[in-house]
Short mmCIF file of C-alpha atoms in Angstrom, two decimals:
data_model
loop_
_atom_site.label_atom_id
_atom_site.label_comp_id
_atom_site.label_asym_id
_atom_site.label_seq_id
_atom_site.Cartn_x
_atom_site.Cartn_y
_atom_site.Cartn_z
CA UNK A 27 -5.57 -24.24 16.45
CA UNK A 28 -5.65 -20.66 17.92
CA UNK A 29 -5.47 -17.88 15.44
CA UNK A 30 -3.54 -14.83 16.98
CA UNK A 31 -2.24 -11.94 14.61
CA UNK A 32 0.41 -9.43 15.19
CA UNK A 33 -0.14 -7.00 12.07
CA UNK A 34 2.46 -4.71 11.37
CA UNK A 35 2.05 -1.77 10.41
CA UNK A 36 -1.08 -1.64 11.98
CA UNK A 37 -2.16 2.22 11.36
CA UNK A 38 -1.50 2.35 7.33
CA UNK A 39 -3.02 2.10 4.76
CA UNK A 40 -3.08 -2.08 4.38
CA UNK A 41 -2.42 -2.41 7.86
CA UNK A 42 -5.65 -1.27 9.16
CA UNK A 43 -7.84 -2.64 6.47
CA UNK A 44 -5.96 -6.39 7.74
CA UNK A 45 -6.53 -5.36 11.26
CA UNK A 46 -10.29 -5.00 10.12
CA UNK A 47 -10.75 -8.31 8.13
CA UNK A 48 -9.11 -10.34 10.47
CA UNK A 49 -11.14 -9.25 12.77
CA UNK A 50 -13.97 -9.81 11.38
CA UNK A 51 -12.82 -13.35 10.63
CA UNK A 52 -12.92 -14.04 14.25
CA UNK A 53 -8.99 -14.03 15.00
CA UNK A 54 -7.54 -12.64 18.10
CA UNK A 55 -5.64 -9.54 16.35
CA UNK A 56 -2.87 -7.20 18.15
CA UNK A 57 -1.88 -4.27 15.74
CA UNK A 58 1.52 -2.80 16.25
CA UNK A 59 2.78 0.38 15.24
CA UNK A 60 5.10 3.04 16.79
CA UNK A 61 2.03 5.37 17.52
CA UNK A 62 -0.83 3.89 17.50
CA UNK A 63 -3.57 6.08 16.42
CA UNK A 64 -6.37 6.72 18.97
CA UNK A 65 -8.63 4.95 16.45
CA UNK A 66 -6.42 1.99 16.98
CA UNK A 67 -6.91 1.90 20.51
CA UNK A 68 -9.60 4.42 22.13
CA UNK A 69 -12.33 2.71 19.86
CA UNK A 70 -10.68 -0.58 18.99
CA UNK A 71 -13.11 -3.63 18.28
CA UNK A 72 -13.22 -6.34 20.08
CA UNK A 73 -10.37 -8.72 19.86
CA UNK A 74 -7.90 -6.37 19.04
CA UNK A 75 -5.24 -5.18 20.96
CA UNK A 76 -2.84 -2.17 20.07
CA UNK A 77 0.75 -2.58 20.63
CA UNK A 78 2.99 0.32 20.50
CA UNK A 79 6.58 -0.35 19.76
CA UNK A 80 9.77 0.83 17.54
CA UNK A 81 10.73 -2.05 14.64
CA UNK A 82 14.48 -0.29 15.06
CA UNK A 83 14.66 -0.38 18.85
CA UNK A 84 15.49 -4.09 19.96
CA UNK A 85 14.54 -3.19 23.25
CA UNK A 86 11.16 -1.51 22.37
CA UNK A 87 10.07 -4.63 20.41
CA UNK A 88 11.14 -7.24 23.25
CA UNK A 89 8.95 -5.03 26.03
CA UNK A 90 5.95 -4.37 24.28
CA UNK A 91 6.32 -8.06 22.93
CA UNK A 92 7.00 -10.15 25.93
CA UNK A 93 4.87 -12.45 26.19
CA UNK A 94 3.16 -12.56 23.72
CA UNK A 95 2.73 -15.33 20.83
CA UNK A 96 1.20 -14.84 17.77
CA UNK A 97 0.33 -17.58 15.79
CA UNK A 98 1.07 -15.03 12.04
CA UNK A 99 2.68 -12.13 11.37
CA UNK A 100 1.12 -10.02 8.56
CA UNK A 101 3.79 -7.19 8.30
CA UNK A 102 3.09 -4.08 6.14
CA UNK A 103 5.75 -1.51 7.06
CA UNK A 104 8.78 0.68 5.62
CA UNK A 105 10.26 3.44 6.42
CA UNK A 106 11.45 5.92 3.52
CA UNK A 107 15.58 6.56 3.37
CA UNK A 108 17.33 9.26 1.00
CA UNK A 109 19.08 6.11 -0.61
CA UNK A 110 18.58 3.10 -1.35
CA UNK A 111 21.37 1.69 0.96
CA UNK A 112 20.20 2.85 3.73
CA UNK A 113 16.44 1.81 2.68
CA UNK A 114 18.25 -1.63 2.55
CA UNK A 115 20.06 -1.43 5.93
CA UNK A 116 16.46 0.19 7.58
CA UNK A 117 13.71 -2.16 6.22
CA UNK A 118 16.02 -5.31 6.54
CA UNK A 119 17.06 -4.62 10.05
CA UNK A 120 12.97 -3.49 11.02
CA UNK A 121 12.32 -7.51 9.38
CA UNK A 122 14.91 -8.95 11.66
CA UNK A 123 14.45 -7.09 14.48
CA UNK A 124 10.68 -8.39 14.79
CA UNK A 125 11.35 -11.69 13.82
CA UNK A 126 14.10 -11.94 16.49
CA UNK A 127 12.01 -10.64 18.93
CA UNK A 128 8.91 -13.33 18.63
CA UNK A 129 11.74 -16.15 18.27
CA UNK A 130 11.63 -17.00 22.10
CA UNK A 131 8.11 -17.90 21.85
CA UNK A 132 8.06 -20.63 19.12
CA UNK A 133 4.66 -20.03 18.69
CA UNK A 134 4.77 -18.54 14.37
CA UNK A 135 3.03 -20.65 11.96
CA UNK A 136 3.24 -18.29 9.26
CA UNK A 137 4.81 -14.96 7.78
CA UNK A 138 3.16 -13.03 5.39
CA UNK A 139 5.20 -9.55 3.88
CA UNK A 140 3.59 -7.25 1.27
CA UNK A 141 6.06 -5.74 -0.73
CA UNK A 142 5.11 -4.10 -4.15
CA UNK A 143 6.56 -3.62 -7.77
CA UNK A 144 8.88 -1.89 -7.32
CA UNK A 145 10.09 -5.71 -7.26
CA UNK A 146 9.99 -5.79 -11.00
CA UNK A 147 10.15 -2.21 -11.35
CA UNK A 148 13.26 -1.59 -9.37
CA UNK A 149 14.02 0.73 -6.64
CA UNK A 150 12.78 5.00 -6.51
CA UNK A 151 16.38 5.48 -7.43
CA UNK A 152 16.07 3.55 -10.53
CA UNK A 153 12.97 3.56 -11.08
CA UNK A 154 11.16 1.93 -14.12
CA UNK A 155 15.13 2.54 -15.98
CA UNK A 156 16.52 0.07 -17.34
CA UNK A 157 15.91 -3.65 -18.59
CA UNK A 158 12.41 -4.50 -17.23
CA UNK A 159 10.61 -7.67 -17.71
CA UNK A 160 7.21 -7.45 -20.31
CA UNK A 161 4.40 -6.76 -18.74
CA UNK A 162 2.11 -8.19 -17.23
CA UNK A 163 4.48 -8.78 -14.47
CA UNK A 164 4.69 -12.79 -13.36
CA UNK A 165 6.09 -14.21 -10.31
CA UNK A 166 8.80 -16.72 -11.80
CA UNK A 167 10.39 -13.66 -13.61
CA UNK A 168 13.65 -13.15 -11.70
CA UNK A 169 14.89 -10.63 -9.44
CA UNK A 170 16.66 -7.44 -10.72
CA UNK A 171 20.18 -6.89 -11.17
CA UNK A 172 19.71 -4.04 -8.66
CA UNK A 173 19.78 -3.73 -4.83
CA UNK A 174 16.08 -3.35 -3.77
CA UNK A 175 14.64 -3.19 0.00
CA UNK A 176 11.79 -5.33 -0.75
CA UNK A 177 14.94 -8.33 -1.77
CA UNK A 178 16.40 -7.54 1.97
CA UNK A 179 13.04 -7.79 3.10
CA UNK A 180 12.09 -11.38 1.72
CA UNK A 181 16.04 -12.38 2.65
CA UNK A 182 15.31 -11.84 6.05
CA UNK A 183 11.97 -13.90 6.31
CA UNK A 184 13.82 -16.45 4.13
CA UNK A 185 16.38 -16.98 6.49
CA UNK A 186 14.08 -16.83 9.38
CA UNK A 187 11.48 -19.30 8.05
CA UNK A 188 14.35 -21.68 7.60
CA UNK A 189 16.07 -21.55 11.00
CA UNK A 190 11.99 -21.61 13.31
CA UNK A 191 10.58 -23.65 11.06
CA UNK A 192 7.32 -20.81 10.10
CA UNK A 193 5.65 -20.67 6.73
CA UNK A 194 5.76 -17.31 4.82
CA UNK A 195 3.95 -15.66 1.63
CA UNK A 196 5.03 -12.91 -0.01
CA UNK A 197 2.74 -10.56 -1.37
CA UNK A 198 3.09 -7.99 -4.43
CA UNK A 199 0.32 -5.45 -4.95
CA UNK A 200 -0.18 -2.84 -7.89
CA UNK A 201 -0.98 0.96 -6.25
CA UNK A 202 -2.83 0.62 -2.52
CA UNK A 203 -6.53 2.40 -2.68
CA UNK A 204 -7.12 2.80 1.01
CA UNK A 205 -7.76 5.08 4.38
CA UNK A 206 -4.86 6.47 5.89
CA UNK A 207 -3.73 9.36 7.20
CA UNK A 208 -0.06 10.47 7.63
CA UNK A 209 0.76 7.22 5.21
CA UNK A 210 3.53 7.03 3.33
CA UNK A 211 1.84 5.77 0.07
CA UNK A 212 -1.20 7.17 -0.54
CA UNK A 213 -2.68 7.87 -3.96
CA UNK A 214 -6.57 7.70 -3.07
CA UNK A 215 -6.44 10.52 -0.21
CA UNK A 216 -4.02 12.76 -2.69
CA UNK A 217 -6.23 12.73 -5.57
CA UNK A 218 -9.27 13.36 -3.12
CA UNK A 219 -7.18 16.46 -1.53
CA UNK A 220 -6.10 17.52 -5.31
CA UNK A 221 -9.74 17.85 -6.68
CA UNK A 222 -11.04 19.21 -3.74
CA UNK A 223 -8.69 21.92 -4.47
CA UNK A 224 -9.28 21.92 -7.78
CA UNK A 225 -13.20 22.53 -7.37
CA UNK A 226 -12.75 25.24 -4.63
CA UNK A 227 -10.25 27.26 -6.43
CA UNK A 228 -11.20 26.75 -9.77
CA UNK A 229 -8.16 25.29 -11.00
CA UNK A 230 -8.02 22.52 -14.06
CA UNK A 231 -8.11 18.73 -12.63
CA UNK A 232 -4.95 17.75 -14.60
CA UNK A 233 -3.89 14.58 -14.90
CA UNK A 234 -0.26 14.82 -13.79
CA UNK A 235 1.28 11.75 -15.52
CA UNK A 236 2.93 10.29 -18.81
CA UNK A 237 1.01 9.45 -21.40
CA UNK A 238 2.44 6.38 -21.21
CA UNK A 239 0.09 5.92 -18.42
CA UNK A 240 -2.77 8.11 -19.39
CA UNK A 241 -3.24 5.74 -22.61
CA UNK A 242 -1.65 2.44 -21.35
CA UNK A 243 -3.63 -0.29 -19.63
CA UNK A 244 -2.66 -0.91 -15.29
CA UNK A 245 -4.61 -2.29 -12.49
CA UNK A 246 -4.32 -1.45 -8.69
CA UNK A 247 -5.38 -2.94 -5.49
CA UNK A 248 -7.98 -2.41 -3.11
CA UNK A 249 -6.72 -2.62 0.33
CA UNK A 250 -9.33 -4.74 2.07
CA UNK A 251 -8.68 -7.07 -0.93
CA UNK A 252 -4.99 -7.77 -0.17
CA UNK A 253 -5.81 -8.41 3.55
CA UNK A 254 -8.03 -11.41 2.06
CA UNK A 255 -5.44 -12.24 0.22
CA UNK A 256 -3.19 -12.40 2.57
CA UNK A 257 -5.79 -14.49 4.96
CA UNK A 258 -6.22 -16.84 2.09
CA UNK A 259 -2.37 -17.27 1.81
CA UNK A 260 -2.55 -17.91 5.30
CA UNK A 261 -4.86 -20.59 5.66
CA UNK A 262 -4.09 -22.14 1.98
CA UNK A 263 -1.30 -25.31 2.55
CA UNK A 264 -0.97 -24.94 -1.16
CA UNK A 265 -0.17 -20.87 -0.86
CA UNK A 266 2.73 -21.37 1.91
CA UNK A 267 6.34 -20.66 0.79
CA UNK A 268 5.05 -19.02 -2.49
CA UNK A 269 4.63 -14.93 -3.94
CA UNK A 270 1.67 -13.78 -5.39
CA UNK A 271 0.68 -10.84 -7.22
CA UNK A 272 -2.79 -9.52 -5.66
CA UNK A 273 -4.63 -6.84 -7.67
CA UNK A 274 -8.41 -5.77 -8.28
CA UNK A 275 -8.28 -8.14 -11.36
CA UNK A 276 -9.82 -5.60 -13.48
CA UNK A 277 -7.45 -3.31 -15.81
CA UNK A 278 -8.19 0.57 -16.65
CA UNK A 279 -6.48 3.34 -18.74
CA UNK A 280 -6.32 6.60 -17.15
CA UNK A 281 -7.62 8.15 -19.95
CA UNK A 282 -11.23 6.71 -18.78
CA UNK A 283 -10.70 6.42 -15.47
CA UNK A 284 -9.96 10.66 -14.64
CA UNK A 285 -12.84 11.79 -15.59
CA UNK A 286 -14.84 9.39 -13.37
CA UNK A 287 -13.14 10.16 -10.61
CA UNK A 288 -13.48 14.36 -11.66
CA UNK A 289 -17.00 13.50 -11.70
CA UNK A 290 -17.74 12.18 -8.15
CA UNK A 291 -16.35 16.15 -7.14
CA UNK A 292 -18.56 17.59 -9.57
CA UNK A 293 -15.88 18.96 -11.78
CA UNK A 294 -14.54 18.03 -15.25
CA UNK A 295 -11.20 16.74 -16.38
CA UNK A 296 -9.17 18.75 -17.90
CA UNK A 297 -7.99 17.54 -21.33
CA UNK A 298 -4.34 15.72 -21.92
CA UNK A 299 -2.14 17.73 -23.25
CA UNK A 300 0.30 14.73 -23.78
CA UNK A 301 2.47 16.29 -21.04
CA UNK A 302 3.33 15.67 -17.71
CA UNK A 303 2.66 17.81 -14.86
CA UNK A 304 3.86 16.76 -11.38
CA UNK A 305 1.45 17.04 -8.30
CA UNK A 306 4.47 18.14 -6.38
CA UNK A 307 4.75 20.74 -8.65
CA UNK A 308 0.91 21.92 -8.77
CA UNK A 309 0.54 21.22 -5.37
CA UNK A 310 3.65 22.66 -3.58
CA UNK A 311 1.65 26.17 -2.36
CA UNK A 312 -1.11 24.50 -1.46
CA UNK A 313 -0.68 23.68 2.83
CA UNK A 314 -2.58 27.76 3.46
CA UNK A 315 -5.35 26.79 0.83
CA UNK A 316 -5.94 22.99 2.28
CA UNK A 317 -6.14 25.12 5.53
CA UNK A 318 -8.57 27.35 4.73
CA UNK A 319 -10.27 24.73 2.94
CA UNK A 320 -10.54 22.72 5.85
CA UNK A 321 -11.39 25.55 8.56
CA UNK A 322 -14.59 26.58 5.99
CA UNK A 323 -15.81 23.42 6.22
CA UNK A 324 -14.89 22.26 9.39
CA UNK A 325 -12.68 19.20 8.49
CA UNK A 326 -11.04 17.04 10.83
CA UNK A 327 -6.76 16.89 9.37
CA UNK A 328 -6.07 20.63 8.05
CA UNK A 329 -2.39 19.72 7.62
CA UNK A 330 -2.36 18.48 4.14
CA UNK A 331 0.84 16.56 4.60
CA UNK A 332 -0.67 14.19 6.52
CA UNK A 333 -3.11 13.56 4.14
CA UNK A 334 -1.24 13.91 0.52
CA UNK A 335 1.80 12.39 -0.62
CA UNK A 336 2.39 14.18 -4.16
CA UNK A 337 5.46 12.54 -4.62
CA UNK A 338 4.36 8.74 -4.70
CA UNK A 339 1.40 9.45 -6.96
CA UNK A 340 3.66 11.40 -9.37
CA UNK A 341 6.21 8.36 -9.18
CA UNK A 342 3.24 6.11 -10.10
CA UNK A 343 1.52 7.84 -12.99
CA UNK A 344 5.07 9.21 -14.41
CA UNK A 345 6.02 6.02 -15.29
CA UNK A 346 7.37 5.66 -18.73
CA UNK A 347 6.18 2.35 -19.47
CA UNK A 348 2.26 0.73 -19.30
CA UNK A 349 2.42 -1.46 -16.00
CA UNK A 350 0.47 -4.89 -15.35
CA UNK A 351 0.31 -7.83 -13.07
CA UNK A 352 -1.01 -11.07 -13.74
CA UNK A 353 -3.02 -13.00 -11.02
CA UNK A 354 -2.97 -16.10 -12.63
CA UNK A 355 -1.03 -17.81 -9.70
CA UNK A 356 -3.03 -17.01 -7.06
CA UNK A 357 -6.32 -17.58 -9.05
CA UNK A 358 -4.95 -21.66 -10.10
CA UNK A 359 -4.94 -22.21 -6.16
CA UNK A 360 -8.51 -20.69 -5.67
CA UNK A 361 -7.93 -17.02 -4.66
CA UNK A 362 -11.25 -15.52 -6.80
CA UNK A 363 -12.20 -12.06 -5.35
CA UNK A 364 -12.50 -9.57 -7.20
CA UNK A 365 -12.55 -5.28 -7.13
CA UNK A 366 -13.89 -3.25 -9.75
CA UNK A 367 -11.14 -0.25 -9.20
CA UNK A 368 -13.68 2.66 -10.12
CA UNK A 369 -15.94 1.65 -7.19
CA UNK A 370 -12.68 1.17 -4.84
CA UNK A 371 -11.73 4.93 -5.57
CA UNK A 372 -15.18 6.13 -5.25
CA UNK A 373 -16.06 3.92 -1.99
CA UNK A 374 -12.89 5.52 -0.55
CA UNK A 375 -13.87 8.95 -1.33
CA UNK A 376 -17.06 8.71 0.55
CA UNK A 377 -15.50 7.38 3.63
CA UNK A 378 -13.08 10.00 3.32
CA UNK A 379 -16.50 13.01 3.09
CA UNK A 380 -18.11 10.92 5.89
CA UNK A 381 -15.22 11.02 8.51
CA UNK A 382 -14.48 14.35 7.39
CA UNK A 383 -11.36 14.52 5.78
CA UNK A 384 -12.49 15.82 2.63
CA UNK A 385 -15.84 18.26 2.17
#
């Protein structure tokens, strides 16, 4: 049976690592996002098409989408709203609007949405508050008493899976380490921007966090990881209508990992002083330096808010609480890869030197 993608999302972070793996899988791949980047098109491999289009513009979707039809969906998009109503009434609508436009071709076998979480951690504006479930974070565990974007989302493939007849998975990974830039998660790039700062101004690499999370156990995910996931899911009858967790499979404490990642820059970590200091915060003045950082050395993005997001990161290692996931689900049905997360930071930061985004 044919194998044609539309990924979502196709210029972040886990979209363009999909893009990539599918790709190299042998499927036919179209990559949709509302600007494709010219890496997305003027250099695109072979088999992959870009498709420019707005998820809120009905119209937008049906043009760029007419006649085409995709055999799987692998979405990975969101868009950011000051509440979370109106992340709810954005993201859901973005799910529907997509689904309703590749209805008319019957041609979906399967739906797979990455969501995060924030699905056991609730929403930014409750973030980690609360009741919480005990870590390490399992799939039966129920849903929040809260309203939460990533519900909305899996309501609307829910109700689309039921009424044309498509499979779906739903997939849940720990912090993304990937290439993006002008993403809207993006811990990887940050911390690379952060201690190049740090080494060219002489300013202390502090770890900006709780120490909840500087002496508590996590994991993350590697980006190119969750894209096989997500093709496993795919091609798995036993891993249709089901959510996974998908992380490295390894687990860290910050307290080891900083100073491996202050060493790839040549600098040290500074020491924990058991408080936390937001990257916001120590990063806020820092556009002119990343400028002249970047016109020294001749980088290619000197607008550092397209490369950082201090925000996210601080919302990750701020949390109060240790955060886990178990992978036990995915690893019954035969799902066995596996990331060491010190290498997927490090790997990241030389691609980032070598296309010139960092010196």
């Amino acid at each position: 049976m044919s194998k044609h993608a539309l990924v979502v999302g196709a210029s972040g972070i886990i979209g363009a690592a999909t893009v990539e793996v599918l790709a190299e899988a042998g499927w036919t791949v179209s990559g949709l996002a509302r600007r494709p980047a010219p890496s997305d098109s003027g250099k695109a491999r072979a088999g992959v098409t870009p498709v420019a289009a707005d998820l809120l513009d009905p119209g937008s979707l049906q043009a760029a989408l007419k006649g085409a039809a995709p055999s799987h969906v692998f979405y990975a998009s969101w868009l950011r709203q000051p509440t979370e109503a109106e992340n709810i009434r954005v993201n859901a609508a973005m799910v529907r609007n997509l689904l309703d436009a590749l209805r008319p071709a019957r041609s979906l076998r399967h739906v797979a949405l990455v969501t995060g979480l924030k699905h056991y951690l609730g929403p930014f504006e409750s973030y980690a508050q609360g009741g919480l479930p005990q870590t390490p974070f399992r799939e039966t565990q129920d849903r929040l008493p809260l309203e939460n974007f990533y519900y909305a989302q899996e309501d609307e493939v829910f109700a689309a899976a039921a009424r044309d007849g498509f499979h779906w998975s739903v997939h849940r990974p720990h912090t993304v380490i990937g290439k993006a830039v002008g993403n809207a998660m993006n811990m990887g790039t940050t911390l690379a921007v952060y201690a190049t700062i740090c080494r060219e101004t002489g300013r202390p690499f502090r770890f900006p966090g709780s120490a909840a999370q500087w002496n508590g156990l996590t994991d993350m995910t590697e980006a190119h990881l969750l894209a096989r996931h997500m093709l496993w899911a795919a091609e798995t009858p036993a891993a249709a209508d089901q959510a996974f967790n998908v992380v490295n499979g390894d687990v860290f404490r910050w307290s080891w990992m900083w100073p491996r990642l202050a060493g790839w820059f040549g600098i040290a970590a500074a020491p924990f002083d058991g408080t936390v200091h937001p990257l916001e915060q120590q990063m806020a003045g820092d556009a002119p330096v990343w400028r002249e950082i970047a016109t020294r050395h001749k980088l290619a993005e000197p607008d550092i808010a397209r490369l950082t997001n201090p925000w996210h990161t601080d919302a990750d290692l701020g949390r109060p609480i240790e955060v886990m996931t178990d992978m036990s689900k995915s690893r019954r049905l035969g799902f066995n890869l596996y990331q060491p997360t010190d290498d997927a930071f490090l790997a990241l930061f030389a691609q980032l030197r070598k296309d010139r985004l960092i010196p």
